[in-house]
Short mmCIF file of C-alpha atoms and ligand atoms in Angstrom, two decimals:
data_model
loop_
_atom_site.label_atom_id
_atom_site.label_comp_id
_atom_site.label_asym_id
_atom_site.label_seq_id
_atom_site.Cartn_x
_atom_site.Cartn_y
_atom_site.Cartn_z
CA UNK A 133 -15.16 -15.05 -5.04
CA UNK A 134 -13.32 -17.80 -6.37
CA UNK A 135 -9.98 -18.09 -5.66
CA UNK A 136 -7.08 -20.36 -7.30
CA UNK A 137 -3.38 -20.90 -5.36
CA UNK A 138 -1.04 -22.41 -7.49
CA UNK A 139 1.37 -24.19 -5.01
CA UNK A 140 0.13 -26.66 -2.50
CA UNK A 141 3.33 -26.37 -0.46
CA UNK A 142 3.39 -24.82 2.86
CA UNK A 143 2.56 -21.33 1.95
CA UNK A 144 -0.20 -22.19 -0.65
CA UNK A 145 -1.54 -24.58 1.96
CA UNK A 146 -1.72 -22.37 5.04
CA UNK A 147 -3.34 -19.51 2.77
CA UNK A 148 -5.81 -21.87 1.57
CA UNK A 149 -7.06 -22.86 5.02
CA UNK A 150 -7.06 -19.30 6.25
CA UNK A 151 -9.18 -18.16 3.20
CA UNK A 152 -11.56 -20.96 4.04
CA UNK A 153 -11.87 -20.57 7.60
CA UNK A 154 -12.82 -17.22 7.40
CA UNK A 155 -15.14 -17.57 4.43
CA UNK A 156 -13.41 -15.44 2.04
CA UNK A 157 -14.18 -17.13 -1.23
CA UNK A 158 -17.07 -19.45 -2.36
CA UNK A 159 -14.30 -21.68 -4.05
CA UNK A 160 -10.20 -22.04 -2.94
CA UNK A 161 -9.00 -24.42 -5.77
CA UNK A 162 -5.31 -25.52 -4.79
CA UNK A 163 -3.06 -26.72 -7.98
CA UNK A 164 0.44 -28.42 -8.05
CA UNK A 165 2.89 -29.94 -10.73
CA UNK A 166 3.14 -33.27 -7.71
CA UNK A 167 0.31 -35.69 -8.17
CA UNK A 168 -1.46 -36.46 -4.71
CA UNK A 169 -0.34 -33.24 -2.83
CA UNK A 170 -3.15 -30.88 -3.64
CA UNK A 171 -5.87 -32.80 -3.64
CA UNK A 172 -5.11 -34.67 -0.36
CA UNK A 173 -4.00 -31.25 1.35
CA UNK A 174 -7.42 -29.60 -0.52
CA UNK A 175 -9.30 -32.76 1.16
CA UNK A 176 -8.11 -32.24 4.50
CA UNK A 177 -8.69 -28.39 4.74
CA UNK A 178 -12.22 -29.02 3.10
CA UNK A 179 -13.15 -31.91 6.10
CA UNK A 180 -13.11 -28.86 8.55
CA UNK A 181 -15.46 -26.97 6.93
CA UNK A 182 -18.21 -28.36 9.46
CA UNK A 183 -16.29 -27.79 12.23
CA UNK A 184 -15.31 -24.05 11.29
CA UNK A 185 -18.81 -23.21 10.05
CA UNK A 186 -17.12 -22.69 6.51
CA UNK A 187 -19.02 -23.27 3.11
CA UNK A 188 -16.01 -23.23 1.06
CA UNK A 189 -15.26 -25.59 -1.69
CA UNK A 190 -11.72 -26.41 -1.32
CA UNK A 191 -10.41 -28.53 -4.34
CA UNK A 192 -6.71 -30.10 -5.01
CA UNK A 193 -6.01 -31.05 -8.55
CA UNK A 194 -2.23 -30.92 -10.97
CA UNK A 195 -4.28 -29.59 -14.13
CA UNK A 196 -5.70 -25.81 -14.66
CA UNK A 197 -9.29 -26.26 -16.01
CA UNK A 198 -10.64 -26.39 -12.12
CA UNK A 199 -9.17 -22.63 -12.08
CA UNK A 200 -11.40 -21.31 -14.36
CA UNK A 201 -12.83 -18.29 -14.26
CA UNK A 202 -10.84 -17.06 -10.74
CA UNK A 203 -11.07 -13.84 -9.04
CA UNK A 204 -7.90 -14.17 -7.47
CA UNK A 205 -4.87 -16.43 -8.49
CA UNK A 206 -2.12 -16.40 -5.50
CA UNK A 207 1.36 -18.02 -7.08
CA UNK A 208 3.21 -19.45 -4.56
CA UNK A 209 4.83 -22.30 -7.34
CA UNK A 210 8.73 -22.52 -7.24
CA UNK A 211 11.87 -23.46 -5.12
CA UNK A 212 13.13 -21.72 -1.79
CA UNK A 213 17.25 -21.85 -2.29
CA UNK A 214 18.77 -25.15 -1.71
CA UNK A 215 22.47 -25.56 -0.65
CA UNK A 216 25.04 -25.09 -3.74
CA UNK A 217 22.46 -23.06 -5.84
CA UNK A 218 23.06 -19.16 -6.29
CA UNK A 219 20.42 -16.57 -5.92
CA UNK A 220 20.95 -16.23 -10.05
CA UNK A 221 19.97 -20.05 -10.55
CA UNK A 222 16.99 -19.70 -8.16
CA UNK A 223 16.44 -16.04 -9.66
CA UNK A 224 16.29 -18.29 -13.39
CA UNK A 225 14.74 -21.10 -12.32
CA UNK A 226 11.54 -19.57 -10.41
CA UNK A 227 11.24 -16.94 -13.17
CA UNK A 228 10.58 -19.58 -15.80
CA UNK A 229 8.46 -21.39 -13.52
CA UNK A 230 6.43 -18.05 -12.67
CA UNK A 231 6.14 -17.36 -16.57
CA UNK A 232 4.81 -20.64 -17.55
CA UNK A 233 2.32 -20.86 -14.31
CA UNK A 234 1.51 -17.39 -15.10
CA UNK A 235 0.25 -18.37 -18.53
CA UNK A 236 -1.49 -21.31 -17.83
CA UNK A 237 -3.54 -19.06 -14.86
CA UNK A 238 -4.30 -16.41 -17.53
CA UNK A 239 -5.38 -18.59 -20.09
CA UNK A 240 -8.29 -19.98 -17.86
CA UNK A 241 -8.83 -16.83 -15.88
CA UNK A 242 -8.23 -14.05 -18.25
CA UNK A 243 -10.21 -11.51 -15.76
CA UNK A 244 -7.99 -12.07 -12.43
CA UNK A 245 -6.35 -10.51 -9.98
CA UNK A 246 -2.99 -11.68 -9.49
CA UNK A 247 -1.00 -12.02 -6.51
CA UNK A 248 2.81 -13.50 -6.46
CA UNK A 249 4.10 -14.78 -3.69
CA UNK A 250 7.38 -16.37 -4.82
CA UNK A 251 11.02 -15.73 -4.44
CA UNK A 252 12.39 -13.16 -5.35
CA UNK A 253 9.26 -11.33 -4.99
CA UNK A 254 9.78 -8.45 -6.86
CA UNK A 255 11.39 -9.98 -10.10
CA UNK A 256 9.07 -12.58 -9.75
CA UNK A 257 5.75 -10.01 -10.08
CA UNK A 258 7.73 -8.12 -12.91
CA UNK A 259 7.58 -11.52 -14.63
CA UNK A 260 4.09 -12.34 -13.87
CA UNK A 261 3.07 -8.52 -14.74
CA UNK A 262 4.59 -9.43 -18.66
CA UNK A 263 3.63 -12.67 -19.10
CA UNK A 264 -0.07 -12.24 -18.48
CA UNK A 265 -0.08 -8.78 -20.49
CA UNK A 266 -2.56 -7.41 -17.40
CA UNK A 267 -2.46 -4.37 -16.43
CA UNK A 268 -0.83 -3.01 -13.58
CA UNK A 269 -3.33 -2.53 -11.18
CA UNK A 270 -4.07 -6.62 -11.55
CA UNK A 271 -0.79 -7.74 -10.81
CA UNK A 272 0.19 -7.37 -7.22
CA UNK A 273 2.71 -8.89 -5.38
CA UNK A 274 2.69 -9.82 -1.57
CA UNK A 275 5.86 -8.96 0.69
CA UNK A 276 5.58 -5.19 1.67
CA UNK A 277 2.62 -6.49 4.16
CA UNK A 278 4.53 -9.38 5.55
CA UNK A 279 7.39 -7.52 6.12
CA UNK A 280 5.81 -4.39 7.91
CA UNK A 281 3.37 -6.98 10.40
CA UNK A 282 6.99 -8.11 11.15
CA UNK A 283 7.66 -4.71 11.74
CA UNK A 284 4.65 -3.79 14.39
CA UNK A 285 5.09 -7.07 15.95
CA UNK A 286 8.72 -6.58 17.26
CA UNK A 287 7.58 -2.92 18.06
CA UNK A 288 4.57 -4.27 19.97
CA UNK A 289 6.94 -7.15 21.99
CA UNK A 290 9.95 -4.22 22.87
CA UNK A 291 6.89 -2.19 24.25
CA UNK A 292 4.60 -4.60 25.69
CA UNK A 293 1.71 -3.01 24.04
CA UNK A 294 -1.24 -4.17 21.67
CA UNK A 295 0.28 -5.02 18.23
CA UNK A 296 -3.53 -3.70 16.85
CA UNK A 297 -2.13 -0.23 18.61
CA UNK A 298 1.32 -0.41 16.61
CA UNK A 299 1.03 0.82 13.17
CA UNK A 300 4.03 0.21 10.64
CA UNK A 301 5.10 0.52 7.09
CA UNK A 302 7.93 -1.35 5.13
CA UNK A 303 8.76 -0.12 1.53
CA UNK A 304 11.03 -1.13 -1.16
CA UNK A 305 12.07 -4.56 -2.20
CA UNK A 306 11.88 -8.03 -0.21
CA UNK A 307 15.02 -8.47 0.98
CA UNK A 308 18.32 -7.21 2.79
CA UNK A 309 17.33 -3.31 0.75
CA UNK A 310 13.85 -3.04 2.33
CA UNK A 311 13.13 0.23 3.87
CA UNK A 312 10.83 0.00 7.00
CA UNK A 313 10.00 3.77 7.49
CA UNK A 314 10.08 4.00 11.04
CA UNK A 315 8.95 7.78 10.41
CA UNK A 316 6.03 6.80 9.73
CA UNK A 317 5.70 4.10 12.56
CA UNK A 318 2.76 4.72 15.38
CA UNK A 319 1.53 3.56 18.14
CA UNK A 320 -2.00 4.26 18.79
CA UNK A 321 -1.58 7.65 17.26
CA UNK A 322 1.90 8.84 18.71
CA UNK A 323 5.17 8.59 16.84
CA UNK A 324 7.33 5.38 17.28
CA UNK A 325 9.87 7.72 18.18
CA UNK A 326 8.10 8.98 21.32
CA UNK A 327 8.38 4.96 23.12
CA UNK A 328 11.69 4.01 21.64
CA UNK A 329 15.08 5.25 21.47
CA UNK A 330 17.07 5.24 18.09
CA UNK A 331 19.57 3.05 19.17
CA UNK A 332 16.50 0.26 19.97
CA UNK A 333 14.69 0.88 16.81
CA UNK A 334 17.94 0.48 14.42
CA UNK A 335 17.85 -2.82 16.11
CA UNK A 336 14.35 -3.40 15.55
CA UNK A 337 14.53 -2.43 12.05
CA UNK A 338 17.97 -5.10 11.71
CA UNK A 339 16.34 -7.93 13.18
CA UNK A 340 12.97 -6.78 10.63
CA UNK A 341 15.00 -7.22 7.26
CA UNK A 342 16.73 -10.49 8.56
CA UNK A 343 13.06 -12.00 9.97
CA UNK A 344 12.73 -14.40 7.31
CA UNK A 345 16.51 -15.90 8.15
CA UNK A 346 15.61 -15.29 11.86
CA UNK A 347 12.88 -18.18 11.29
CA UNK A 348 14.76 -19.91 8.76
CA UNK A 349 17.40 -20.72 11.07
CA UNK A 350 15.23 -22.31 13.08
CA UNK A 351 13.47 -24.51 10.92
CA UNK A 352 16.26 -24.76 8.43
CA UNK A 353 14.69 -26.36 5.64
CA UNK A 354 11.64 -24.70 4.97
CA UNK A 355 11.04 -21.32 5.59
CA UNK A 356 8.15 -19.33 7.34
CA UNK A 357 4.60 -19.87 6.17
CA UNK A 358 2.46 -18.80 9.09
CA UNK A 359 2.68 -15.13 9.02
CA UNK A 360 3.47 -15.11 4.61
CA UNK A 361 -0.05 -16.73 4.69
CA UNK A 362 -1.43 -14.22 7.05
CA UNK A 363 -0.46 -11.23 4.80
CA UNK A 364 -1.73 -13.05 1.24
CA UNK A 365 -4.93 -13.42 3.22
CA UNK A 366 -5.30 -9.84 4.17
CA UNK A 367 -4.52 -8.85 0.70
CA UNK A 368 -7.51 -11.24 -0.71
CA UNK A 369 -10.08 -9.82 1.85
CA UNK A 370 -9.49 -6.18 1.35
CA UNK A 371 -9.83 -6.98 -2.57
CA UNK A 372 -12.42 -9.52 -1.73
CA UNK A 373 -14.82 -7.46 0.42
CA UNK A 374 -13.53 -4.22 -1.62
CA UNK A 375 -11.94 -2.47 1.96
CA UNK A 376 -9.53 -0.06 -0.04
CA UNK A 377 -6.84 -0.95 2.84
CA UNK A 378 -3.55 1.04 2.52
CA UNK A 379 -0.98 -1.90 2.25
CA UNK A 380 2.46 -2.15 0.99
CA UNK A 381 2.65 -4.06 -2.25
CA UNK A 382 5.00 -4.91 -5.25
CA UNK A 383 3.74 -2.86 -8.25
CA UNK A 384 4.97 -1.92 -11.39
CA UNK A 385 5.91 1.68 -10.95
CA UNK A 386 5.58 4.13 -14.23
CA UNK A 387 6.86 7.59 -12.89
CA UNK A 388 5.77 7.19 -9.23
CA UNK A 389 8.49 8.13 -7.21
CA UNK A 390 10.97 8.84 -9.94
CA UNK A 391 11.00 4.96 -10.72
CA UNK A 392 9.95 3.73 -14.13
CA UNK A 393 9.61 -0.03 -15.83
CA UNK A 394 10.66 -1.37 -12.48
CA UNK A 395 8.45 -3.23 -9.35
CA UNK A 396 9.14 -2.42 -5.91
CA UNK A 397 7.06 -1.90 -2.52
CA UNK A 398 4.67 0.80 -2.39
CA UNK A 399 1.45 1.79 -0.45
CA UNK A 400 -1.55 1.22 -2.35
CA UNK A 401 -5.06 0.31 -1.79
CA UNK A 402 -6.35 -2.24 -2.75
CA UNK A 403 -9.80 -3.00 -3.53
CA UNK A 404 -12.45 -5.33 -5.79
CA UNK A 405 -9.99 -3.97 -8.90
CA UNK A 406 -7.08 -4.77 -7.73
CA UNK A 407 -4.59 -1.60 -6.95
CA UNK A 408 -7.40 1.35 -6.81
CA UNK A 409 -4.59 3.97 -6.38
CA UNK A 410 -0.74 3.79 -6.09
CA UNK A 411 0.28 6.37 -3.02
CA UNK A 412 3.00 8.14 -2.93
CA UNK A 413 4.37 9.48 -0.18
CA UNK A 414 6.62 11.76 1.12
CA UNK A 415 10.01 10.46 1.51
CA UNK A 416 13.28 12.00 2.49
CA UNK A 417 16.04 12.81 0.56
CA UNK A 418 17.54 9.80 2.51
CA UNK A 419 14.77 7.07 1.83
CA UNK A 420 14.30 8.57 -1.74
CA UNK A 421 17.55 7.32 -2.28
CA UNK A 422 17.36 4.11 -0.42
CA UNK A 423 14.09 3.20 -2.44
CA UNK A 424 16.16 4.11 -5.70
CA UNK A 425 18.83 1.26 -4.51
CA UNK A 426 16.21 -1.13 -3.61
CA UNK A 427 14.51 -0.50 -7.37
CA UNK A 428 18.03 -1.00 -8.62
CA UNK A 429 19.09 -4.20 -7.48
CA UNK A 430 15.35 -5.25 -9.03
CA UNK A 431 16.00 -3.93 -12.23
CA UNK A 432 19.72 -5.59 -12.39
CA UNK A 433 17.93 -9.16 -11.79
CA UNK A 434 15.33 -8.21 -14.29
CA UNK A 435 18.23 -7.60 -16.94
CA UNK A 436 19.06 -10.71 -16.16
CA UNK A 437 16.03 -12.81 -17.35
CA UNK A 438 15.05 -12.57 -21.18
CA UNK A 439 11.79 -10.94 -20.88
O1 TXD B 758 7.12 -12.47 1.38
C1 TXD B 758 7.12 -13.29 0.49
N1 TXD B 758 6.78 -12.96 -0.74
C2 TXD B 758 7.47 -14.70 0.77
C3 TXD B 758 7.88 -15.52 -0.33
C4 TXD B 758 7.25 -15.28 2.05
C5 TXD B 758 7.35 -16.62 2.22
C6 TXD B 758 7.69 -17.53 1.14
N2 TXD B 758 8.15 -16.88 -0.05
C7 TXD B 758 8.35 -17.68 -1.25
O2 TXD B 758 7.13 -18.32 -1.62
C8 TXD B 758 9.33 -18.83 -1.11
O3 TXD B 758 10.66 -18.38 -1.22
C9 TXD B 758 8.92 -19.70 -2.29
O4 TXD B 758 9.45 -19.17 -3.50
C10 TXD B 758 7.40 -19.52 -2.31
C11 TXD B 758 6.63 -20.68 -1.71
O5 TXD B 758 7.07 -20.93 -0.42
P1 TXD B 758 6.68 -22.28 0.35
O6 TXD B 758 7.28 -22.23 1.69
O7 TXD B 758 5.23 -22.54 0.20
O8 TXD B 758 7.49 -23.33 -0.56
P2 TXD B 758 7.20 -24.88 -0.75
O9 TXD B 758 6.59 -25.45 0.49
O10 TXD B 758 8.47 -25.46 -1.28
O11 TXD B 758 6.07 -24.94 -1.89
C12 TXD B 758 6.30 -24.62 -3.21
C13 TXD B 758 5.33 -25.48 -4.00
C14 TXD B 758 5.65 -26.99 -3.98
O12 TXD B 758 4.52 -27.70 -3.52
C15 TXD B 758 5.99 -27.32 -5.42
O13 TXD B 758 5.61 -28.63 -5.80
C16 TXD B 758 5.17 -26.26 -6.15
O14 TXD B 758 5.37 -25.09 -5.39
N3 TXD B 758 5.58 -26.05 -7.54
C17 TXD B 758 4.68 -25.87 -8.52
N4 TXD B 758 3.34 -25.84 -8.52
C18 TXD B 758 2.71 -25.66 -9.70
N5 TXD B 758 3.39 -25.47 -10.87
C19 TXD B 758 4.73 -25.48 -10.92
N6 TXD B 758 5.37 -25.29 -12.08
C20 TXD B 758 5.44 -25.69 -9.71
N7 TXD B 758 6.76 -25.78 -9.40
C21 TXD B 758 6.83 -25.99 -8.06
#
């Protein structure tokens, strides 16, 4: 596997170490529009290689031609809101930089698998999805997983059990409209519902959708990294080593679930093609409508943007 990650900032770094540590591609190439940052950050995550028993070539550079030929392109390129800027500026200003990264992947690495990562997530793979002309099952964006290990980690800490025992899915958009479907939630086996009361898992579920503010408030002027990185990576190996996992990605939905033209947070699994199936599953009349709203606000950005 050869992997690109366009973006050497803090999410495109941490994914490129985790891919190398654990061996998941022969090649990580790491490219940014600032001159110095990839290939010092590329440098430094390569120098461990010895120690972590890892043979793979991590390389920094600003240009494209080091991509070619990529299995996997992860985008992390673009700006996390500053103060003064609206979510529409940020909305127009990553969505041109997605488009013209997007091209510039595609035109070196016309066979990949690609994986957004920017802000907002969902617009941002509807833009990637039409600028490369892929099809569907090749353009998959990361939040759904992110957002449900968030999930079955605040499960795991209100129950003092094994988060590996705590199993958790989180549909819909990235944002304030996700939809973790606690109906679904288990812990080894046994219905969420069984451990915790109602009251405690509406409170798990609030403190779910504001996570990324949670950690955000902390750091203040970056956000998190360390777990986003941890959820690109699982995406890579399951496509990597072909696992089929069932994970919760961004996808272009055409029918499924009553949505059309539109991206939004679905189980699939994901293997060596990319999305091997789009699963749909049963929702109530309740969640039905709540993944309807979620699509919605998607498709209002997407109006938005001249694509
Ligand atoms: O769940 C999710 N999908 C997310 C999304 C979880 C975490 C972070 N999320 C979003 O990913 C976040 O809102 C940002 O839009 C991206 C990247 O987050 P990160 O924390 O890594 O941001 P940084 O550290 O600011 O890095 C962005 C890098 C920076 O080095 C810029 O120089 C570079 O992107 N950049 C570019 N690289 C290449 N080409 C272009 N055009 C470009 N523009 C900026």
């Amino acid at each position: 596997m050869k992997v690109t990650i366009v973006g050497a900032g803090n999410v495109g770094a941490v994914t490129a170490q985790r891919l190398s540590t654990l061996e998941l591609a022969r090649e990580v190439v790491i490219v940014d529009v600032v001159e110095g940052i990839p290939q010092g950050k590329a440098l430094d995550i390569y120098q461990a290689a010895p120690l972590v028993e890892s043979d793979t070539r991590v390389i920094g550079t600003n240009s494209y031609e080091a991509t070619a030929g990529s299995d996997v392109v992860i985008i992390t390129a673009g700006l996390t809101r500053r103060p003064g800027m609206t979510r529409d500026d940020l909305l127009l200003r990553n969505a041109y930089t997605m488009q013209e990264v997007t091209r510039s992947v595609v035109a070196q690495s016309p066979e990949c698998i690609l994986i957004p990562v920017s802000n907002p997530l969902d617009e941002m793979t509807y833009v990637a999805l039409r600028a490369s002309g892929f099809d569907r099952r090749r353009v998959i964006g990361m939040a759904g997983v992110l957002d449900s290990a968030r999930l079955r980690t605040f499960i795991a800490i209100e129950l003092g059990v094994a988060v590996e025992d705590v199993s958790a899915i989180v549909l819909g958009s990235h944002g304030e409209l996700m939809i973790p479907m606690i109906k679904y939630a288990t812990i080894a086996g046994v219905p969420v519902t069984d451990f915790i009361s109602a009251e405690r898992l509406a409170a798990l579920v609030e403190r779910t959708r504001n996570a990324g503010t949670e950690i955000l408030d902390h750091l203040k002027t970056v956000s998190a990294f360390y777990a986003p990185s941890a959820a690109i990576t699982s995406m890579v190996e399951s496509i990597a080593l072909d696992k089929r996992r069932i994970m919760p990605c961004a996808v272009l939905l055409e029918g499924e679930y009553g949505l059309n033209d539109v991206v939004t947070g679905v189980p699939v699994k994901l293997g060596r093609n990319g999305v091997e199936q789009i699963i749909e599953i049963t929702l109530d009349p309740d969640e039905r409508e709540a993944l309807g709203r979620s699509a919605a606000g998607v498709r209002a950005n997407i109006a938005k943007l001249s694509i």
